[in-house]
Amino acid sequence: MTTTTAPTFMLKGSSLLDFVSDKMSLINRGELTRTDMIKDAGYVYDNGKAMYTEFYTELLNAKGVVPTTNTDTMEQEYDDMSADEKDLYDKITDMLGEKWTHEETVEFMDELEDIGIKTASEFEDAYEYTHDSYSSYAEKEFAEYWCMDVLCAQIPDLLFSAIDWQDVWDHNLRYDFCYIETVNGTFFFRNN
């Protein structure tokens, strides 16, 4: 994955438009994720997470579009989606909860596309686990969940406390799974 040194400021206006235009070819080739592009444009919280809403709001402003969140616009955006996109949108809402805003769901769909998930059936097949927040514990909690609950590993109590679940993720599971961090949690998926 290719990233550039992140600027110490947030790009705005024509600078942001030029930046996004330059990075889209890398995203389309799979060499850069949208999350990395957002961070590289300077839209990063102190904890290192991408500032999705702020980035896309500024991008719309730079294009001369005034972002709105009214119901008519959301319904129009939904109506403009392809059948596969609507099915995926509905599947996300069904499986992960209706508490997500329209914008969060659309951003999540963009992230899913970056990892090769474009349809509801691909989403359902690849989805494995949700960690309730985005934190450094998500990977190791997923590793423990996968080994204990899915694989039904029989580990003696004597050894259980000595397992470094982060190492299990780092050296084994990260090759078979990926995840997306959002404000609604960390979502783990099987790699295609």
PDB file of C-alpha atoms in Angstrom:
ATOM      1  CA  MET A   1       0.000   0.000   0.000  1.00  0.00           C
ATOM      2  CA  THR A   2       1.341   3.391  -0.994  1.00  0.00           C
ATOM      3  CA  THR A   3       0.906   6.421   1.195  1.00  0.00           C
ATOM      4  CA  THR A   4       2.503   9.804   1.212  1.00  0.00           C
ATOM      5  CA  THR A   5       3.710  11.914   4.072  1.00  0.00           C
ATOM      6  CA  ALA A   6       0.645  13.493   5.613  1.00  0.00           C
ATOM      7  CA  PRO A   7       0.530  17.278   5.512  1.00  0.00           C
ATOM      8  CA  THR A   8       0.450  19.099   8.833  1.00  0.00           C
ATOM      9  CA  PHE A   9      -2.690  20.956   7.745  1.00  0.00           C
ATOM     10  CA  MET A  10      -6.030  20.078   6.181  1.00  0.00           C
ATOM     11  CA  LEU A  11      -6.193  20.588   2.439  1.00  0.00           C
ATOM     12  CA  LYS A  12      -9.102  22.719   1.267  1.00  0.00           C
ATOM     13  CA  GLY A  13     -10.584  24.118  -1.919  1.00  0.00           C
ATOM     14  CA  SER A  14      -8.772  23.535  -5.195  1.00  0.00           C
ATOM     15  CA  SER A  15      -5.790  21.992  -3.366  1.00  0.00           C
ATOM     16  CA  LEU A  16      -8.099  19.291  -2.004  1.00  0.00           C
ATOM     17  CA  LEU A  17      -9.708  18.711  -5.409  1.00  0.00           C
ATOM     18  CA  ASP A  18      -6.292  18.353  -7.066  1.00  0.00           C
ATOM     19  CA  PHE A  19      -5.113  16.017  -4.284  1.00  0.00           C
ATOM     20  CA  VAL A  20      -8.183  13.759  -4.596  1.00  0.00           C
ATOM     21  CA  SER A  21      -7.890  13.725  -8.388  1.00  0.00           C
ATOM     22  CA  ASP A  22      -4.250  12.604  -8.118  1.00  0.00           C
ATOM     23  CA  LYS A  23      -5.030   9.884  -5.552  1.00  0.00           C
ATOM     24  CA  MET A  24      -8.054   8.334  -7.275  1.00  0.00           C
ATOM     25  CA  SER A  25      -5.880   6.398  -9.714  1.00  0.00           C
ATOM     26  CA  LEU A  26      -4.022   4.826  -6.761  1.00  0.00           C
ATOM     27  CA  ILE A  27      -7.334   3.983  -5.089  1.00  0.00           C
ATOM     28  CA  ASN A  28      -8.716   2.471  -8.286  1.00  0.00           C
ATOM     29  CA  ARG A  29      -5.593   0.277  -8.614  1.00  0.00           C
ATOM     30  CA  GLY A  30      -5.900  -0.822  -4.965  1.00  0.00           C
ATOM     31  CA  GLU A  31      -2.624   0.825  -3.970  1.00  0.00           C
ATOM     32  CA  LEU A  32      -4.273   3.283  -1.563  1.00  0.00           C
ATOM     33  CA  THR A  33      -7.436   3.158   0.535  1.00  0.00           C
ATOM     34  CA  ARG A  34      -9.866   6.022   0.889  1.00  0.00           C
ATOM     35  CA  THR A  35      -9.028   6.099   4.591  1.00  0.00           C
ATOM     36  CA  ASP A  36      -5.336   6.621   3.824  1.00  0.00           C
ATOM     37  CA  MET A  37      -6.189   9.324   1.296  1.00  0.00           C
ATOM     38  CA  ILE A  38      -8.304  11.142   3.891  1.00  0.00           C
ATOM     39  CA  LYS A  39      -5.492  10.942   6.432  1.00  0.00           C
ATOM     40  CA  ASP A  40      -2.905  12.044   3.866  1.00  0.00           C
ATOM     41  CA  ALA A  41      -5.052  15.108   3.147  1.00  0.00           C
ATOM     42  CA  GLY A  42      -4.658  16.070   6.814  1.00  0.00           C
ATOM     43  CA  TYR A  43      -8.077  14.953   8.060  1.00  0.00           C
ATOM     44  CA  VAL A  44      -6.878  12.978  11.080  1.00  0.00           C
ATOM     45  CA  TYR A  45      -8.002  13.040  14.696  1.00  0.00           C
ATOM     46  CA  ASP A  46      -5.376  13.135  17.458  1.00  0.00           C
ATOM     47  CA  ASN A  47      -5.915   9.389  17.969  1.00  0.00           C
ATOM     48  CA  GLY A  48      -4.913   8.712  14.337  1.00  0.00           C
ATOM     49  CA  LYS A  49      -8.411   7.966  13.029  1.00  0.00           C
ATOM     50  CA  ALA A  50      -9.648   9.491   9.776  1.00  0.00           C
ATOM     51  CA  MET A  51     -12.068  12.430   9.900  1.00  0.00           C
ATOM     52  CA  TYR A  52     -14.506  11.111   7.267  1.00  0.00           C
ATOM     53  CA  THR A  53     -17.342  13.582   7.707  1.00  0.00           C
ATOM     54  CA  GLU A  54     -15.090  16.629   7.796  1.00  0.00           C
ATOM     55  CA  PHE A  55     -13.184  15.447   4.711  1.00  0.00           C
ATOM     56  CA  TYR A  56     -16.256  14.737   2.604  1.00  0.00           C
ATOM     57  CA  THR A  57     -17.942  17.955   3.736  1.00  0.00           C
ATOM     58  CA  GLU A  58     -14.894  19.963   2.667  1.00  0.00           C
ATOM     59  CA  LEU A  59     -14.684  18.022  -0.603  1.00  0.00           C
ATOM     60  CA  LEU A  60     -18.302  18.866  -1.376  1.00  0.00           C
ATOM     61  CA  ASN A  61     -17.672  22.500  -0.463  1.00  0.00           C
ATOM     62  CA  ALA A  62     -14.627  22.561  -2.776  1.00  0.00           C
ATOM     63  CA  LYS A  63     -16.819  21.245  -5.595  1.00  0.00           C
ATOM     64  CA  GLY A  64     -19.344  24.002  -4.887  1.00  0.00           C
ATOM     65  CA  VAL A  65     -21.937  21.629  -3.473  1.00  0.00           C
ATOM     66  CA  VAL A  66     -23.551  22.628  -0.216  1.00  0.00           C
ATOM     67  CA  PRO A  67     -23.900  19.411   1.785  1.00  0.00           C
ATOM     68  CA  THR A  68     -27.330  18.807   3.213  1.00  0.00           C
ATOM     69  CA  THR A  69     -28.677  16.014   5.315  1.00  0.00           C
ATOM     70  CA  ASN A  70     -32.390  16.459   4.799  1.00  0.00           C
ATOM     71  CA  THR A  71     -34.563  13.430   4.197  1.00  0.00           C
ATOM     72  CA  ASP A  72     -35.389  14.342   0.597  1.00  0.00           C
ATOM     73  CA  THR A  73     -31.708  14.387  -0.355  1.00  0.00           C
ATOM     74  CA  MET A  74     -31.059  11.068   1.403  1.00  0.00           C
ATOM     75  CA  GLU A  75     -34.028   9.493  -0.345  1.00  0.00           C
ATOM     76  CA  GLN A  76     -32.827  10.862  -3.696  1.00  0.00           C
ATOM     77  CA  GLU A  77     -29.307   9.505  -3.092  1.00  0.00           C
ATOM     78  CA  TYR A  78     -30.812   6.126  -2.198  1.00  0.00           C
ATOM     79  CA  ASP A  79     -33.046   6.165  -5.280  1.00  0.00           C
ATOM     80  CA  ASP A  80     -30.001   6.978  -7.456  1.00  0.00           C
ATOM     81  CA  MET A  81     -28.143   3.874  -6.233  1.00  0.00           C
ATOM     82  CA  SER A  82     -27.917   0.750  -8.388  1.00  0.00           C
ATOM     83  CA  ALA A  83     -29.892  -2.314  -7.324  1.00  0.00           C
ATOM     84  CA  ASP A  84     -26.720  -3.919  -5.873  1.00  0.00           C
ATOM     85  CA  GLU A  85     -25.891  -0.742  -3.935  1.00  0.00           C
ATOM     86  CA  LYS A  86     -29.435  -0.562  -2.523  1.00  0.00           C
ATOM     87  CA  ASP A  87     -29.263  -4.216  -1.483  1.00  0.00           C
ATOM     88  CA  LEU A  88     -25.904  -3.620   0.215  1.00  0.00           C
ATOM     89  CA  TYR A  89     -27.200  -0.465   1.940  1.00  0.00           C
ATOM     90  CA  ASP A  90     -30.233  -2.399   3.223  1.00  0.00           C
ATOM     91  CA  LYS A  91     -28.088  -5.359   4.343  1.00  0.00           C
ATOM     92  CA  ILE A  92     -25.795  -3.039   6.337  1.00  0.00           C
ATOM     93  CA  THR A  93     -28.831  -1.473   7.979  1.00  0.00           C
ATOM     94  CA  ASP A  94     -30.365  -4.878   8.741  1.00  0.00           C
ATOM     95  CA  MET A  95     -27.206  -6.513  10.095  1.00  0.00           C
ATOM     96  CA  LEU A  96     -25.461  -3.631  11.850  1.00  0.00           C
ATOM     97  CA  GLY A  97     -28.341  -1.571  13.101  1.00  0.00           C
ATOM     98  CA  GLU A  98     -30.509   1.314  12.138  1.00  0.00           C
ATOM     99  CA  LYS A  99     -28.629   3.728  14.404  1.00  0.00           C
ATOM    100  CA  TRP A 100     -26.262   4.547  11.533  1.00  0.00           C
ATOM    101  CA  THR A 101     -26.827   7.777   9.680  1.00  0.00           C
ATOM    102  CA  HIS A 102     -27.213   7.773   5.923  1.00  0.00           C
ATOM    103  CA  GLU A 103     -23.773   9.382   5.565  1.00  0.00           C
ATOM    104  CA  GLU A 104     -22.126   6.763   7.802  1.00  0.00           C
ATOM    105  CA  THR A 105     -23.692   3.956   5.783  1.00  0.00           C
ATOM    106  CA  VAL A 106     -22.527   5.438   2.462  1.00  0.00           C
ATOM    107  CA  GLU A 107     -18.997   5.976   3.850  1.00  0.00           C
ATOM    108  CA  PHE A 108     -18.983   2.379   5.089  1.00  0.00           C
ATOM    109  CA  MET A 109     -20.024   1.196   1.613  1.00  0.00           C
ATOM    110  CA  ASP A 110     -17.027   3.089   0.172  1.00  0.00           C
ATOM    111  CA  GLU A 111     -14.724   1.355   2.648  1.00  0.00           C
ATOM    112  CA  LEU A 112     -16.269  -2.019   1.800  1.00  0.00           C
ATOM    113  CA  GLU A 113     -15.600  -1.391  -1.878  1.00  0.00           C
ATOM    114  CA  ASP A 114     -11.933  -0.770  -1.028  1.00  0.00           C
ATOM    115  CA  ILE A 115     -11.709  -4.322   0.336  1.00  0.00           C
ATOM    116  CA  GLY A 116     -13.610  -5.848  -2.574  1.00  0.00           C
ATOM    117  CA  ILE A 117     -17.118  -6.065  -1.112  1.00  0.00           C
ATOM    118  CA  LYS A 118     -19.678  -4.584  -3.499  1.00  0.00           C
ATOM    119  CA  THR A 119     -22.860  -6.617  -3.015  1.00  0.00           C
ATOM    120  CA  ALA A 120     -25.074  -7.674  -0.137  1.00  0.00           C
ATOM    121  CA  SER A 121     -24.204 -11.341  -0.639  1.00  0.00           C
ATOM    122  CA  GLU A 122     -20.454 -10.589  -0.600  1.00  0.00           C
ATOM    123  CA  PHE A 123     -20.985  -8.570   2.578  1.00  0.00           C
ATOM    124  CA  GLU A 124     -22.950 -11.350   4.235  1.00  0.00           C
ATOM    125  CA  ASP A 125     -20.398 -13.991   3.191  1.00  0.00           C
ATOM    126  CA  ALA A 126     -17.362 -11.992   4.339  1.00  0.00           C
ATOM    127  CA  TYR A 127     -18.693 -10.459   7.578  1.00  0.00           C
ATOM    128  CA  GLU A 128     -17.404 -12.170  10.722  1.00  0.00           C
ATOM    129  CA  TYR A 129     -17.404  -9.975  13.826  1.00  0.00           C
ATOM    130  CA  THR A 130     -18.068  -6.548  15.296  1.00  0.00           C
ATOM    131  CA  HIS A 131     -16.070  -4.966  18.091  1.00  0.00           C
ATOM    132  CA  ASP A 132     -18.204  -2.291  19.733  1.00  0.00           C
ATOM    133  CA  SER A 133     -15.673   0.492  19.474  1.00  0.00           C
ATOM    134  CA  TYR A 134     -12.551   1.369  17.568  1.00  0.00           C
ATOM    135  CA  SER A 135      -9.668   0.640  19.834  1.00  0.00           C
ATOM    136  CA  SER A 136      -6.363  -1.100  19.982  1.00  0.00           C
ATOM    137  CA  TYR A 137      -8.137  -4.050  21.610  1.00  0.00           C
ATOM    138  CA  ALA A 138     -10.261  -4.961  18.586  1.00  0.00           C
ATOM    139  CA  GLU A 139      -7.651  -7.185  16.905  1.00  0.00           C
ATOM    140  CA  LYS A 140      -6.833  -9.224  19.998  1.00  0.00           C
ATOM    141  CA  GLU A 141     -10.492  -9.536  21.011  1.00  0.00           C
ATOM    142  CA  PHE A 142     -11.290 -10.781  17.514  1.00  0.00           C
ATOM    143  CA  ALA A 143      -8.425 -13.308  17.742  1.00  0.00           C
ATOM    144  CA  GLU A 144      -9.756 -14.634  21.040  1.00  0.00           C
ATOM    145  CA  TYR A 145     -13.321 -14.757  19.693  1.00  0.00           C
ATOM    146  CA  TRP A 146     -12.209 -16.586  16.535  1.00  0.00           C
ATOM    147  CA  CYS A 147     -10.154 -19.195  18.365  1.00  0.00           C
ATOM    148  CA  MET A 148     -12.492 -19.803  21.274  1.00  0.00           C
ATOM    149  CA  ASP A 149     -15.996 -19.285  19.858  1.00  0.00           C
ATOM    150  CA  VAL A 150     -15.621 -20.180  16.197  1.00  0.00           C
ATOM    151  CA  LEU A 151     -12.841 -22.772  16.207  1.00  0.00           C
ATOM    152  CA  CYS A 152     -13.872 -24.023  19.669  1.00  0.00           C
ATOM    153  CA  ALA A 153     -10.243 -24.311  20.761  1.00  0.00           C
ATOM    154  CA  GLN A 154      -9.791 -26.392  23.894  1.00  0.00           C
ATOM    155  CA  ILE A 155      -7.153 -24.507  25.855  1.00  0.00           C
ATOM    156  CA  PRO A 156      -6.377 -25.593  29.425  1.00  0.00           C
ATOM    157  CA  ASP A 157      -6.899 -22.878  32.050  1.00  0.00           C
ATOM    158  CA  LEU A 158      -3.234 -23.160  32.931  1.00  0.00           C
ATOM    159  CA  LEU A 159      -2.246 -21.918  29.459  1.00  0.00           C
ATOM    160  CA  PHE A 160      -5.150 -19.597  28.652  1.00  0.00           C
ATOM    161  CA  SER A 161      -3.825 -16.581  30.542  1.00  0.00           C
ATOM    162  CA  ALA A 162      -0.435 -16.929  28.835  1.00  0.00           C
ATOM    163  CA  ILE A 163      -1.814 -16.516  25.305  1.00  0.00           C
ATOM    164  CA  ASP A 164      -0.977 -13.250  23.616  1.00  0.00           C
ATOM    165  CA  TRP A 165      -4.055 -12.766  21.448  1.00  0.00           C
ATOM    166  CA  GLN A 166      -2.458  -9.799  19.677  1.00  0.00           C
ATOM    167  CA  ASP A 167       0.315 -12.133  18.497  1.00  0.00           C
ATOM    168  CA  VAL A 168      -2.320 -14.583  17.260  1.00  0.00           C
ATOM    169  CA  TRP A 169      -3.767 -11.745  15.160  1.00  0.00           C
ATOM    170  CA  ASP A 170      -0.389 -10.395  14.026  1.00  0.00           C
ATOM    171  CA  HIS A 171       1.128 -13.736  13.028  1.00  0.00           C
ATOM    172  CA  ASN A 172      -1.866 -15.713  11.832  1.00  0.00           C
ATOM    173  CA  LEU A 173      -5.292 -14.155  11.449  1.00  0.00           C
ATOM    174  CA  ARG A 174      -4.391 -10.847   9.793  1.00  0.00           C
ATOM    175  CA  TYR A 175      -3.607 -12.736   6.604  1.00  0.00           C
ATOM    176  CA  ASP A 176      -7.119 -14.159   6.402  1.00  0.00           C
ATOM    177  CA  PHE A 177      -9.143 -11.216   7.725  1.00  0.00           C
ATOM    178  CA  CYS A 178      -9.312  -7.455   7.398  1.00  0.00           C
ATOM    179  CA  TYR A 179     -11.274  -4.843   9.282  1.00  0.00           C
ATOM    180  CA  ILE A 180     -12.845  -1.431   8.922  1.00  0.00           C
ATOM    181  CA  GLU A 181     -12.799   1.033  11.804  1.00  0.00           C
ATOM    182  CA  THR A 182     -15.719   3.440  12.132  1.00  0.00           C
ATOM    183  CA  VAL A 183     -17.218   5.523  14.914  1.00  0.00           C
ATOM    184  CA  ASN A 184     -19.798   2.723  15.200  1.00  0.00           C
ATOM    185  CA  GLY A 185     -17.221   0.041  15.878  1.00  0.00           C
ATOM    186  CA  THR A 186     -14.604  -2.136  14.228  1.00  0.00           C
ATOM    187  CA  PHE A 187     -15.937  -4.635  11.686  1.00  0.00           C
ATOM    188  CA  PHE A 188     -14.002  -7.751  10.717  1.00  0.00           C
ATOM    189  CA  PHE A 189     -14.310  -9.456   7.332  1.00  0.00           C
ATOM    190  CA  ARG A 190     -12.890 -12.538   5.685  1.00  0.00           C
ATOM    191  CA  ASN A 191     -10.464 -11.650   2.885  1.00  0.00           C
ATOM    192  CA  ASN A 192     -11.614 -12.613  -0.586  1.00  0.00           C
TER     193      ASN A 192
END
